[in-house]
Amino acid sequence: MSSVNSPPRKIYLPLETLDKCCQCGSTYALHLCSACGELLSLIYWQDALAEAVRFHPERTPHGALMHEIVNSPDPATPAVTFPDGSAAKLVVLGDGTELKEAGSEKWWPLAQTCCMRSRLLRRIFREGYAPVIVTVTMVCLLAEVYTTTATPASVSPDQKLKRRVRLKYKSSPIADFGIAKGVADVKHQDKLAYLYTCDDTLEKGQDPNDHYWIYFKTIRGEDLILDVSMYTFNLLLCVVSDPYTNEDLPPMSSVPAYFRDRPHVRDSPDIVKEKERFSVLRNTSLHDFVCNTAKTLEDKGVYEIGTWILSSISWRQS
């Protein structure tokens, strides 16, 4: 977001409904005129941003990345049922190792292939923090995209033309976006749990019954889903992220993403069931937060900010 010395920002909200054209006032045969359609498709930019948050130095590495794996949690290994009735694929952890060894043969000597070892590494790396990652990503989107507005070069402080950029899906502008909360359809064998043999501590992995993702709603009322937290559940879908990164971000040629849009709704079953949602774009408290970034973010870290925002959310039943 902006630096401490940046001037206050202003949120410019897009149209919420298409009941009339905001430029010409027409209510007949509605479509987006050129003034309403000054938009930019940035759906996958959020994927790269979410992955960058995972690499943030404030994030504590998962303990399984710093212990040797002494069993064989490969694809053919069945899930284990625990005393409380839950079940997951068990990763048994032995002696401690250095973080730099994660993904090496020393880290998981019993892996059948290097590819299998690498895949488990990526799944464990993306364990947890889903609510915070989604929240920080959405607030960054609000702050960096929806504070832009068109400014002629003649009145711009730096004498450069400023463009207004907005999200759209196909030809339809995004009217709302935010955080959805619910349940992901995940089989037991695709969940992970970790047993530390040093003290017999059992640590369960990410909970699909407490799942978070990003929703978008178009001006025509169409709902879209962007889920950046399913990779750890063995949904190994990725998108190319090179066009959305720069020298300030970690090297990321591809990042996990599941985007459910019109073709997926038609041709595939739901993998998530929404229970509640929270609008980021149209929440006035977050507008105040973004517009006073200089004061609010001083001496605060990314994960601290995300946790603070989550604690103040008022969820709306879906």
PDB file of C-alpha atoms in Angstrom:
ATOM      1  CA  MET A   1       0.000   0.000   0.000  1.00  0.00           C
ATOM      2  CA  SER A   2       1.028   3.628   0.157  1.00  0.00           C
ATOM      3  CA  SER A   3       3.943   4.897   2.177  1.00  0.00           C
ATOM      4  CA  VAL A   4       3.586   6.843   5.398  1.00  0.00           C
ATOM      5  CA  ASN A   5       4.155  10.170   3.600  1.00  0.00           C
ATOM      6  CA  SER A   6       1.541   9.550   0.890  1.00  0.00           C
ATOM      7  CA  PRO A   7      -1.512  11.823   0.784  1.00  0.00           C
ATOM      8  CA  PRO A   8      -4.902  10.424   1.852  1.00  0.00           C
ATOM      9  CA  ARG A   9      -6.709   8.352  -0.758  1.00  0.00           C
ATOM     10  CA  LYS A  10     -10.278   8.362  -1.965  1.00  0.00           C
ATOM     11  CA  ILE A  11     -12.338   5.318  -2.940  1.00  0.00           C
ATOM     12  CA  TYR A  12     -14.167   5.562  -6.277  1.00  0.00           C
ATOM     13  CA  LEU A  13     -16.962   2.995  -6.290  1.00  0.00           C
ATOM     14  CA  PRO A  14     -18.213   1.491  -9.563  1.00  0.00           C
ATOM     15  CA  LEU A  15     -21.880   1.137 -10.438  1.00  0.00           C
ATOM     16  CA  GLU A  16     -23.620  -1.349  -8.150  1.00  0.00           C
ATOM     17  CA  THR A  17     -26.485  -2.177 -10.522  1.00  0.00           C
ATOM     18  CA  LEU A  18     -27.208  -1.587 -14.177  1.00  0.00           C
ATOM     19  CA  ASP A  19     -30.560   0.178 -13.832  1.00  0.00           C
ATOM     20  CA  LYS A  20     -29.484   3.149 -15.896  1.00  0.00           C
ATOM     21  CA  CYS A  21     -26.385   4.483 -17.586  1.00  0.00           C
ATOM     22  CA  CYS A  22     -24.570   6.863 -15.241  1.00  0.00           C
ATOM     23  CA  GLN A  23     -23.434   8.964 -18.210  1.00  0.00           C
ATOM     24  CA  CYS A  24     -26.426   9.163 -20.540  1.00  0.00           C
ATOM     25  CA  GLY A  25     -29.215   8.262 -18.087  1.00  0.00           C
ATOM     26  CA  SER A  26     -30.818   5.754 -20.445  1.00  0.00           C
ATOM     27  CA  THR A  27     -32.956   2.977 -18.923  1.00  0.00           C
ATOM     28  CA  TYR A  28     -33.776   1.249 -22.220  1.00  0.00           C
ATOM     29  CA  ALA A  29     -31.835  -1.636 -23.820  1.00  0.00           C
ATOM     30  CA  LEU A  30     -29.111  -1.175 -21.245  1.00  0.00           C
ATOM     31  CA  HIS A  31     -25.516  -1.817 -22.152  1.00  0.00           C
ATOM     32  CA  LEU A  32     -22.233  -0.304 -21.094  1.00  0.00           C
ATOM     33  CA  CYS A  33     -21.363   2.834 -22.984  1.00  0.00           C
ATOM     34  CA  SER A  34     -17.709   3.647 -23.518  1.00  0.00           C
ATOM     35  CA  ALA A  35     -17.582   5.894 -20.454  1.00  0.00           C
ATOM     36  CA  CYS A  36     -18.913   3.111 -18.186  1.00  0.00           C
ATOM     37  CA  GLY A  37     -16.607   0.512 -19.657  1.00  0.00           C
ATOM     38  CA  GLU A  38     -13.252   2.077 -18.800  1.00  0.00           C
ATOM     39  CA  LEU A  39     -12.061  -1.112 -17.137  1.00  0.00           C
ATOM     40  CA  LEU A  40      -9.124  -3.459 -16.886  1.00  0.00           C
ATOM     41  CA  SER A  41      -9.256  -7.228 -16.479  1.00  0.00           C
ATOM     42  CA  LEU A  42      -7.087  -8.074 -13.469  1.00  0.00           C
ATOM     43  CA  ILE A  43      -8.643 -11.261 -12.099  1.00  0.00           C
ATOM     44  CA  TYR A  44      -5.358 -13.216 -11.947  1.00  0.00           C
ATOM     45  CA  TRP A  45      -3.384 -10.319 -10.497  1.00  0.00           C
ATOM     46  CA  GLN A  46      -4.912 -11.278  -7.146  1.00  0.00           C
ATOM     47  CA  ASP A  47      -3.450 -14.800  -7.413  1.00  0.00           C
ATOM     48  CA  ALA A  48       0.085 -13.450  -7.663  1.00  0.00           C
ATOM     49  CA  LEU A  49      -0.569 -11.051  -4.793  1.00  0.00           C
ATOM     50  CA  ALA A  50      -1.935 -13.831  -2.557  1.00  0.00           C
ATOM     51  CA  GLU A  51       1.114 -15.985  -3.278  1.00  0.00           C
ATOM     52  CA  ALA A  52       3.416 -13.053  -2.483  1.00  0.00           C
ATOM     53  CA  VAL A  53       1.731 -12.749   0.924  1.00  0.00           C
ATOM     54  CA  ARG A  54       2.625 -16.406   1.571  1.00  0.00           C
ATOM     55  CA  PHE A  55       6.291 -15.549   0.986  1.00  0.00           C
ATOM     56  CA  HIS A  56       6.178 -12.583   3.367  1.00  0.00           C
ATOM     57  CA  PRO A  57       8.952 -12.787   6.011  1.00  0.00           C
ATOM     58  CA  GLU A  58       6.409 -12.248   8.816  1.00  0.00           C
ATOM     59  CA  ARG A  59       4.860 -15.617   8.080  1.00  0.00           C
ATOM     60  CA  THR A  60       6.136 -18.429  10.301  1.00  0.00           C
ATOM     61  CA  PRO A  61       7.201 -21.456   8.204  1.00  0.00           C
ATOM     62  CA  HIS A  62       5.152 -24.595   8.747  1.00  0.00           C
ATOM     63  CA  GLY A  63       6.797 -26.948  11.245  1.00  0.00           C
ATOM     64  CA  ALA A  64       6.699 -29.844   8.780  1.00  0.00           C
ATOM     65  CA  LEU A  65       9.149 -27.949   6.575  1.00  0.00           C
ATOM     66  CA  MET A  66      11.711 -28.103   9.384  1.00  0.00           C
ATOM     67  CA  HIS A  67      11.407 -31.798  10.306  1.00  0.00           C
ATOM     68  CA  GLU A  68      12.315 -34.979   8.461  1.00  0.00           C
ATOM     69  CA  ILE A  69       9.337 -36.938   7.104  1.00  0.00           C
ATOM     70  CA  VAL A  70       9.776 -40.539   8.273  1.00  0.00           C
ATOM     71  CA  ASN A  71       6.738 -42.215   6.678  1.00  0.00           C
ATOM     72  CA  SER A  72       5.332 -42.376   3.138  1.00  0.00           C
ATOM     73  CA  PRO A  73       2.368 -39.974   2.746  1.00  0.00           C
ATOM     74  CA  ASP A  74       2.242 -40.615  -0.994  1.00  0.00           C
ATOM     75  CA  PRO A  75      -0.935 -40.582  -3.130  1.00  0.00           C
ATOM     76  CA  ALA A  76      -1.601 -44.299  -2.575  1.00  0.00           C
ATOM     77  CA  THR A  77      -1.422 -44.065   1.223  1.00  0.00           C
ATOM     78  CA  PRO A  78      -4.934 -44.061   2.760  1.00  0.00           C
ATOM     79  CA  ALA A  79      -6.155 -41.486   5.248  1.00  0.00           C
ATOM     80  CA  VAL A  80      -5.926 -42.185   8.981  1.00  0.00           C
ATOM     81  CA  THR A  81      -8.972 -41.860  11.249  1.00  0.00           C
ATOM     82  CA  PHE A  82      -8.290 -40.049  14.527  1.00  0.00           C
ATOM     83  CA  PRO A  83     -10.004 -40.565  17.927  1.00  0.00           C
ATOM     84  CA  ASP A  84     -12.328 -37.578  17.377  1.00  0.00           C
ATOM     85  CA  GLY A  85     -13.695 -39.154  14.180  1.00  0.00           C
ATOM     86  CA  SER A  86     -11.867 -36.848  11.763  1.00  0.00           C
ATOM     87  CA  ALA A  87      -9.513 -38.264   9.152  1.00  0.00           C
ATOM     88  CA  ALA A  88      -6.601 -37.091   7.018  1.00  0.00           C
ATOM     89  CA  LYS A  89      -3.414 -38.314   5.392  1.00  0.00           C
ATOM     90  CA  LEU A  90      -0.836 -38.477   8.169  1.00  0.00           C
ATOM     91  CA  VAL A  91       2.633 -36.966   7.789  1.00  0.00           C
ATOM     92  CA  VAL A  92       4.926 -38.383  10.504  1.00  0.00           C
ATOM     93  CA  LEU A  93       7.761 -36.031  11.452  1.00  0.00           C
ATOM     94  CA  GLY A  94      11.063 -37.081  12.985  1.00  0.00           C
ATOM     95  CA  ASP A  95      14.228 -35.136  13.747  1.00  0.00           C
ATOM     96  CA  GLY A  96      14.442 -31.418  13.113  1.00  0.00           C
ATOM     97  CA  THR A  97      16.108 -30.158   9.930  1.00  0.00           C
ATOM     98  CA  GLU A  98      17.070 -26.766   8.559  1.00  0.00           C
ATOM     99  CA  LEU A  99      14.440 -24.944   6.527  1.00  0.00           C
ATOM    100  CA  LYS A 100      16.779 -24.877   3.522  1.00  0.00           C
ATOM    101  CA  GLU A 101      16.571 -28.706   3.432  1.00  0.00           C
ATOM    102  CA  ALA A 102      12.808 -28.656   2.753  1.00  0.00           C
ATOM    103  CA  GLY A 103      12.126 -30.423  -0.529  1.00  0.00           C
ATOM    104  CA  SER A 104      15.411 -32.334  -0.488  1.00  0.00           C
ATOM    105  CA  GLU A 105      16.013 -36.065  -0.154  1.00  0.00           C
ATOM    106  CA  LYS A 106      17.187 -35.471   3.415  1.00  0.00           C
ATOM    107  CA  TRP A 107      13.811 -33.907   4.221  1.00  0.00           C
ATOM    108  CA  TRP A 108      11.768 -36.832   2.832  1.00  0.00           C
ATOM    109  CA  PRO A 109      14.078 -39.774   2.081  1.00  0.00           C
ATOM    110  CA  LEU A 110      11.235 -42.264   1.490  1.00  0.00           C
ATOM    111  CA  ALA A 111       9.600 -40.291  -1.343  1.00  0.00           C
ATOM    112  CA  GLN A 112       9.089 -42.459  -4.423  1.00  0.00           C
ATOM    113  CA  THR A 113      10.010 -39.668  -6.858  1.00  0.00           C
ATOM    114  CA  CYS A 114      11.403 -36.139  -6.826  1.00  0.00           C
ATOM    115  CA  CYS A 115       8.130 -34.934  -8.342  1.00  0.00           C
ATOM    116  CA  MET A 116       6.148 -36.445  -5.468  1.00  0.00           C
ATOM    117  CA  ARG A 117       8.476 -34.822  -2.945  1.00  0.00           C
ATOM    118  CA  SER A 118       8.166 -31.437  -4.646  1.00  0.00           C
ATOM    119  CA  ARG A 119       4.373 -31.637  -4.743  1.00  0.00           C
ATOM    120  CA  LEU A 120       4.113 -32.386  -1.020  1.00  0.00           C
ATOM    121  CA  LEU A 121       6.493 -29.516  -0.305  1.00  0.00           C
ATOM    122  CA  ARG A 122       4.248 -27.100  -2.205  1.00  0.00           C
ATOM    123  CA  ARG A 123       1.116 -28.389  -0.454  1.00  0.00           C
ATOM    124  CA  ILE A 124       2.636 -27.962   3.006  1.00  0.00           C
ATOM    125  CA  PHE A 125       4.058 -24.532   2.154  1.00  0.00           C
ATOM    126  CA  ARG A 126       0.530 -23.350   1.329  1.00  0.00           C
ATOM    127  CA  GLU A 127      -1.032 -24.707   4.533  1.00  0.00           C
ATOM    128  CA  GLY A 128      -3.010 -22.279   6.670  1.00  0.00           C
ATOM    129  CA  TYR A 129      -3.424 -18.510   6.900  1.00  0.00           C
ATOM    130  CA  ALA A 130      -6.234 -18.622   4.310  1.00  0.00           C
ATOM    131  CA  PRO A 131      -8.458 -15.988   6.026  1.00  0.00           C
ATOM    132  CA  VAL A 132      -5.593 -13.530   6.460  1.00  0.00           C
ATOM    133  CA  ILE A 133      -4.210 -14.046   2.942  1.00  0.00           C
ATOM    134  CA  VAL A 134      -7.611 -13.538   1.321  1.00  0.00           C
ATOM    135  CA  THR A 135      -8.321 -10.476   3.475  1.00  0.00           C
ATOM    136  CA  VAL A 136      -4.993  -8.774   2.797  1.00  0.00           C
ATOM    137  CA  THR A 137      -5.301  -9.502  -0.932  1.00  0.00           C
ATOM    138  CA  MET A 138      -8.763  -7.974  -1.163  1.00  0.00           C
ATOM    139  CA  VAL A 139      -7.867  -4.867   0.839  1.00  0.00           C
ATOM    140  CA  CYS A 140      -4.818  -4.347  -1.390  1.00  0.00           C
ATOM    141  CA  LEU A 141      -7.081  -4.620  -4.434  1.00  0.00           C
ATOM    142  CA  LEU A 142      -9.390  -1.984  -2.958  1.00  0.00           C
ATOM    143  CA  ALA A 143      -6.475   0.300  -2.103  1.00  0.00           C
ATOM    144  CA  GLU A 144      -4.457  -0.011  -5.301  1.00  0.00           C
ATOM    145  CA  VAL A 145      -7.184  -0.236  -7.961  1.00  0.00           C
ATOM    146  CA  TYR A 146     -10.298   1.494  -6.669  1.00  0.00           C
ATOM    147  CA  THR A 147      -8.465   4.646  -5.601  1.00  0.00           C
ATOM    148  CA  THR A 148      -7.465   5.316  -9.208  1.00  0.00           C
ATOM    149  CA  THR A 149      -9.414   7.794 -11.282  1.00  0.00           C
ATOM    150  CA  ALA A 150      -8.900   9.434 -14.652  1.00  0.00           C
ATOM    151  CA  THR A 151      -6.910  12.676 -14.383  1.00  0.00           C
ATOM    152  CA  PRO A 152      -5.861  14.745 -17.418  1.00  0.00           C
ATOM    153  CA  ALA A 153      -2.155  15.478 -17.648  1.00  0.00           C
ATOM    154  CA  SER A 154      -2.908  19.209 -17.496  1.00  0.00           C
ATOM    155  CA  VAL A 155      -4.156  18.975 -13.891  1.00  0.00           C
ATOM    156  CA  SER A 156      -2.063  16.033 -12.687  1.00  0.00           C
ATOM    157  CA  PRO A 157       0.630  16.921 -10.104  1.00  0.00           C
ATOM    158  CA  ASP A 158       3.312  15.161 -12.168  1.00  0.00           C
ATOM    159  CA  GLN A 159       1.843  16.311 -15.499  1.00  0.00           C
ATOM    160  CA  LYS A 160       1.115  12.719 -16.536  1.00  0.00           C
ATOM    161  CA  LEU A 161      -2.192  11.251 -17.651  1.00  0.00           C
ATOM    162  CA  LYS A 162      -3.727   9.050 -14.936  1.00  0.00           C
ATOM    163  CA  ARG A 163      -5.979   6.167 -15.970  1.00  0.00           C
ATOM    164  CA  ARG A 164      -8.946   4.803 -14.107  1.00  0.00           C
ATOM    165  CA  VAL A 165      -8.624   1.009 -13.848  1.00  0.00           C
ATOM    166  CA  ARG A 166     -11.348  -1.379 -12.726  1.00  0.00           C
ATOM    167  CA  LEU A 167     -12.109  -5.100 -12.723  1.00  0.00           C
ATOM    168  CA  LYS A 168     -14.433  -6.655 -15.250  1.00  0.00           C
ATOM    169  CA  TYR A 169     -15.512 -10.129 -16.310  1.00  0.00           C
ATOM    170  CA  LYS A 170     -15.828 -10.359 -20.082  1.00  0.00           C
ATOM    171  CA  SER A 171     -17.872  -7.227 -20.893  1.00  0.00           C
ATOM    172  CA  SER A 172     -19.425  -6.826 -17.442  1.00  0.00           C
ATOM    173  CA  PRO A 173     -17.871  -4.610 -14.733  1.00  0.00           C
ATOM    174  CA  ILE A 174     -17.384  -6.017 -11.253  1.00  0.00           C
ATOM    175  CA  ALA A 175     -19.916  -4.326  -8.947  1.00  0.00           C
ATOM    176  CA  ASP A 176     -18.801  -5.950  -5.698  1.00  0.00           C
ATOM    177  CA  PHE A 177     -16.082  -8.191  -4.334  1.00  0.00           C
ATOM    178  CA  GLY A 178     -15.139  -9.539  -0.952  1.00  0.00           C
ATOM    179  CA  ILE A 179     -14.522 -12.551   1.242  1.00  0.00           C
ATOM    180  CA  ALA A 180     -16.714 -15.652   1.248  1.00  0.00           C
ATOM    181  CA  LYS A 181     -16.715 -18.195   4.060  1.00  0.00           C
ATOM    182  CA  GLY A 182     -18.059 -21.734   3.981  1.00  0.00           C
ATOM    183  CA  VAL A 183     -17.217 -25.373   3.342  1.00  0.00           C
ATOM    184  CA  ALA A 184     -14.965 -26.917   0.691  1.00  0.00           C
ATOM    185  CA  ASP A 185     -15.726 -30.379  -0.671  1.00  0.00           C
ATOM    186  CA  VAL A 186     -12.494 -32.185   0.230  1.00  0.00           C
ATOM    187  CA  LYS A 187     -12.018 -35.936   0.617  1.00  0.00           C
ATOM    188  CA  HIS A 188     -10.177 -37.304   3.654  1.00  0.00           C
ATOM    189  CA  GLN A 189      -7.199 -38.496   1.597  1.00  0.00           C
ATOM    190  CA  ASP A 190      -6.671 -34.937   0.331  1.00  0.00           C
ATOM    191  CA  LYS A 191      -6.351 -33.430   3.814  1.00  0.00           C
ATOM    192  CA  LEU A 192      -3.090 -33.448   5.756  1.00  0.00           C
ATOM    193  CA  ALA A 193      -2.289 -33.906   9.445  1.00  0.00           C
ATOM    194  CA  TYR A 194       1.109 -33.912  11.140  1.00  0.00           C
ATOM    195  CA  LEU A 195       2.436 -36.100  13.963  1.00  0.00           C
ATOM    196  CA  TYR A 196       5.584 -34.837  15.699  1.00  0.00           C
ATOM    197  CA  THR A 197       7.294 -37.934  17.131  1.00  0.00           C
ATOM    198  CA  CYS A 198       9.466 -35.841  19.452  1.00  0.00           C
ATOM    199  CA  ASP A 199       6.477 -35.226  21.738  1.00  0.00           C
ATOM    200  CA  ASP A 200       3.608 -37.129  20.051  1.00  0.00           C
ATOM    201  CA  THR A 201       1.854 -33.862  19.177  1.00  0.00           C
ATOM    202  CA  LEU A 202      -0.805 -34.165  16.464  1.00  0.00           C
ATOM    203  CA  GLU A 203      -1.359 -31.038  14.386  1.00  0.00           C
ATOM    204  CA  LYS A 204      -4.266 -30.996  11.965  1.00  0.00           C
ATOM    205  CA  GLY A 205      -3.906 -29.216   8.680  1.00  0.00           C
ATOM    206  CA  GLN A 206      -6.160 -26.670   7.029  1.00  0.00           C
ATOM    207  CA  ASP A 207      -9.845 -27.267   7.802  1.00  0.00           C
ATOM    208  CA  PRO A 208     -12.115 -27.498   4.715  1.00  0.00           C
ATOM    209  CA  ASN A 209     -15.120 -26.864   6.972  1.00  0.00           C
ATOM    210  CA  ASP A 210     -13.736 -23.395   7.735  1.00  0.00           C
ATOM    211  CA  HIS A 211     -12.759 -22.328   4.237  1.00  0.00           C
ATOM    212  CA  TYR A 212     -12.306 -18.832   2.786  1.00  0.00           C
ATOM    213  CA  TRP A 213     -12.224 -17.605  -0.792  1.00  0.00           C
ATOM    214  CA  ILE A 214     -12.795 -14.497  -2.903  1.00  0.00           C
ATOM    215  CA  TYR A 215     -16.098 -13.673  -4.546  1.00  0.00           C
ATOM    216  CA  PHE A 216     -16.835 -11.226  -7.330  1.00  0.00           C
ATOM    217  CA  LYS A 217     -20.290 -10.052  -8.376  1.00  0.00           C
ATOM    218  CA  THR A 218     -20.791  -8.456 -11.774  1.00  0.00           C
ATOM    219  CA  ILE A 219     -23.069  -5.539 -12.441  1.00  0.00           C
ATOM    220  CA  ARG A 220     -25.482  -8.011 -14.062  1.00  0.00           C
ATOM    221  CA  GLY A 221     -25.668 -10.101 -10.875  1.00  0.00           C
ATOM    222  CA  GLU A 222     -23.372 -12.961 -11.902  1.00  0.00           C
ATOM    223  CA  ASP A 223     -21.283 -14.503  -9.095  1.00  0.00           C
ATOM    224  CA  LEU A 224     -17.674 -15.580  -9.696  1.00  0.00           C
ATOM    225  CA  ILE A 225     -15.314 -17.436  -7.358  1.00  0.00           C
ATOM    226  CA  LEU A 226     -11.545 -17.116  -7.066  1.00  0.00           C
ATOM    227  CA  ASP A 227     -10.071 -19.629  -4.610  1.00  0.00           C
ATOM    228  CA  VAL A 228      -6.357 -19.392  -3.807  1.00  0.00           C
ATOM    229  CA  SER A 229      -6.368 -21.875  -0.886  1.00  0.00           C
ATOM    230  CA  MET A 230      -7.250 -25.246  -2.442  1.00  0.00           C
ATOM    231  CA  TYR A 231      -3.741 -26.319  -3.455  1.00  0.00           C
ATOM    232  CA  THR A 232      -3.018 -27.757  -0.022  1.00  0.00           C
ATOM    233  CA  PHE A 233      -6.120 -29.951  -0.531  1.00  0.00           C
ATOM    234  CA  ASN A 234      -4.481 -31.514  -3.594  1.00  0.00           C
ATOM    235  CA  LEU A 235      -6.355 -29.372  -6.139  1.00  0.00           C
ATOM    236  CA  LEU A 236      -3.216 -28.672  -8.139  1.00  0.00           C
ATOM    237  CA  LEU A 237      -4.532 -25.960 -10.453  1.00  0.00           C
ATOM    238  CA  CYS A 238      -2.221 -23.057 -11.267  1.00  0.00           C
ATOM    239  CA  VAL A 239      -2.167 -20.002 -13.510  1.00  0.00           C
ATOM    240  CA  VAL A 240       0.779 -18.273 -15.155  1.00  0.00           C
ATOM    241  CA  SER A 241       1.762 -15.301 -12.996  1.00  0.00           C
ATOM    242  CA  ASP A 242       4.783 -13.834 -14.803  1.00  0.00           C
ATOM    243  CA  PRO A 243       2.808 -10.917 -16.311  1.00  0.00           C
ATOM    244  CA  TYR A 244       1.692  -9.810 -12.829  1.00  0.00           C
ATOM    245  CA  THR A 245       4.997  -9.829 -10.935  1.00  0.00           C
ATOM    246  CA  ASN A 246       7.935  -7.449 -10.684  1.00  0.00           C
ATOM    247  CA  GLU A 247      11.380  -7.287  -9.121  1.00  0.00           C
ATOM    248  CA  ASP A 248       9.893  -6.544  -5.684  1.00  0.00           C
ATOM    249  CA  LEU A 249       8.023  -9.866  -5.549  1.00  0.00           C
ATOM    250  CA  PRO A 250       9.385 -13.402  -5.087  1.00  0.00           C
ATOM    251  CA  PRO A 251      10.068 -15.329  -8.330  1.00  0.00           C
ATOM    252  CA  MET A 252       6.730 -16.939  -9.218  1.00  0.00           C
ATOM    253  CA  SER A 253       6.195 -18.317 -12.714  1.00  0.00           C
ATOM    254  CA  SER A 254       2.883 -19.913 -11.716  1.00  0.00           C
ATOM    255  CA  VAL A 255       0.611 -19.646  -8.678  1.00  0.00           C
ATOM    256  CA  PRO A 256      -2.334 -21.702  -7.365  1.00  0.00           C
ATOM    257  CA  ALA A 257      -5.790 -20.572  -8.414  1.00  0.00           C
ATOM    258  CA  TYR A 258      -9.237 -21.995  -8.964  1.00  0.00           C
ATOM    259  CA  PHE A 259     -11.450 -19.558 -10.872  1.00  0.00           C
ATOM    260  CA  ARG A 260     -15.082 -20.626 -11.154  1.00  0.00           C
ATOM    261  CA  ASP A 261     -16.793 -18.626 -13.844  1.00  0.00           C
ATOM    262  CA  ARG A 262     -19.625 -19.194 -16.303  1.00  0.00           C
ATOM    263  CA  PRO A 263     -18.209 -22.278 -18.123  1.00  0.00           C
ATOM    264  CA  HIS A 264     -17.324 -23.990 -14.823  1.00  0.00           C
ATOM    265  CA  VAL A 265     -20.773 -23.325 -13.382  1.00  0.00           C
ATOM    266  CA  ARG A 266     -22.278 -24.971 -16.451  1.00  0.00           C
ATOM    267  CA  ASP A 267     -19.918 -27.932 -16.769  1.00  0.00           C
ATOM    268  CA  SER A 268     -18.626 -28.859 -13.293  1.00  0.00           C
ATOM    269  CA  PRO A 269     -19.984 -29.398  -9.767  1.00  0.00           C
ATOM    270  CA  ASP A 270     -19.505 -26.908  -6.950  1.00  0.00           C
ATOM    271  CA  ILE A 271     -16.457 -27.518  -4.765  1.00  0.00           C
ATOM    272  CA  VAL A 272     -17.392 -24.903  -2.170  1.00  0.00           C
ATOM    273  CA  LYS A 273     -20.626 -24.108  -0.358  1.00  0.00           C
ATOM    274  CA  GLU A 274     -20.945 -20.529   0.819  1.00  0.00           C
ATOM    275  CA  LYS A 275     -22.431 -19.782   4.239  1.00  0.00           C
ATOM    276  CA  GLU A 276     -21.443 -16.150   4.793  1.00  0.00           C
ATOM    277  CA  ARG A 277     -19.863 -13.291   2.912  1.00  0.00           C
ATOM    278  CA  PHE A 278     -18.358  -9.891   3.636  1.00  0.00           C
ATOM    279  CA  SER A 279     -18.096  -7.109   1.067  1.00  0.00           C
ATOM    280  CA  VAL A 280     -14.700  -5.444   0.920  1.00  0.00           C
ATOM    281  CA  LEU A 281     -15.467  -3.090  -1.959  1.00  0.00           C
ATOM    282  CA  ARG A 282     -18.568  -1.560  -0.359  1.00  0.00           C
ATOM    283  CA  ASN A 283     -17.574  -1.560   3.307  1.00  0.00           C
ATOM    284  CA  THR A 284     -17.264   2.012   4.580  1.00  0.00           C
ATOM    285  CA  SER A 285     -15.020   1.015   7.503  1.00  0.00           C
ATOM    286  CA  LEU A 286     -12.478  -0.411   5.064  1.00  0.00           C
ATOM    287  CA  HIS A 287     -12.790   2.732   2.958  1.00  0.00           C
ATOM    288  CA  ASP A 288     -11.725   4.725   6.029  1.00  0.00           C
ATOM    289  CA  PHE A 289      -8.902   2.246   6.618  1.00  0.00           C
ATOM    290  CA  VAL A 290      -7.595   2.587   3.063  1.00  0.00           C
ATOM    291  CA  CYS A 291      -8.004   6.355   2.903  1.00  0.00           C
ATOM    292  CA  ASN A 292      -5.994   6.765   6.104  1.00  0.00           C
ATOM    293  CA  THR A 293      -3.340   4.198   5.235  1.00  0.00           C
ATOM    294  CA  ALA A 294      -0.486   6.456   6.332  1.00  0.00           C
ATOM    295  CA  LYS A 295      -1.660   6.531   9.945  1.00  0.00           C
ATOM    296  CA  THR A 296      -3.171   3.059  10.127  1.00  0.00           C
ATOM    297  CA  LEU A 297      -0.238   1.058   8.772  1.00  0.00           C
ATOM    298  CA  GLU A 298       2.569   2.695  10.698  1.00  0.00           C
ATOM    299  CA  ASP A 299       4.518   0.063  12.679  1.00  0.00           C
ATOM    300  CA  LYS A 300       2.097  -2.715  11.647  1.00  0.00           C
ATOM    301  CA  GLY A 301       2.882  -5.860   9.670  1.00  0.00           C
ATOM    302  CA  VAL A 302       0.914  -7.520   6.877  1.00  0.00           C
ATOM    303  CA  TYR A 303      -0.349 -10.441   8.951  1.00  0.00           C
ATOM    304  CA  GLU A 304      -1.130  -8.175  11.902  1.00  0.00           C
ATOM    305  CA  ILE A 305      -3.209  -5.964   9.617  1.00  0.00           C
ATOM    306  CA  GLY A 306      -5.069  -8.934   8.136  1.00  0.00           C
ATOM    307  CA  THR A 307      -5.835 -10.375  11.570  1.00  0.00           C
ATOM    308  CA  TRP A 308      -7.052  -7.002  12.824  1.00  0.00           C
ATOM    309  CA  ILE A 309      -9.396  -6.567   9.854  1.00  0.00           C
ATOM    310  CA  LEU A 310     -10.758 -10.103  10.266  1.00  0.00           C
ATOM    311  CA  SER A 311     -11.529  -9.452  13.932  1.00  0.00           C
ATOM    312  CA  SER A 312     -13.756  -6.520  12.983  1.00  0.00           C
ATOM    313  CA  ILE A 313     -15.706  -8.223  10.183  1.00  0.00           C
ATOM    314  CA  SER A 314     -19.483  -8.497  10.435  1.00  0.00           C
ATOM    315  CA  TRP A 315     -20.424 -11.485   8.282  1.00  0.00           C
ATOM    316  CA  ARG A 316     -23.658 -11.559   6.279  1.00  0.00           C
ATOM    317  CA  GLN A 317     -25.525 -14.858   5.950  1.00  0.00           C
ATOM    318  CA  SER A 318     -25.652 -16.119   2.367  1.00  0.00           C
TER     319      SER A 318
END
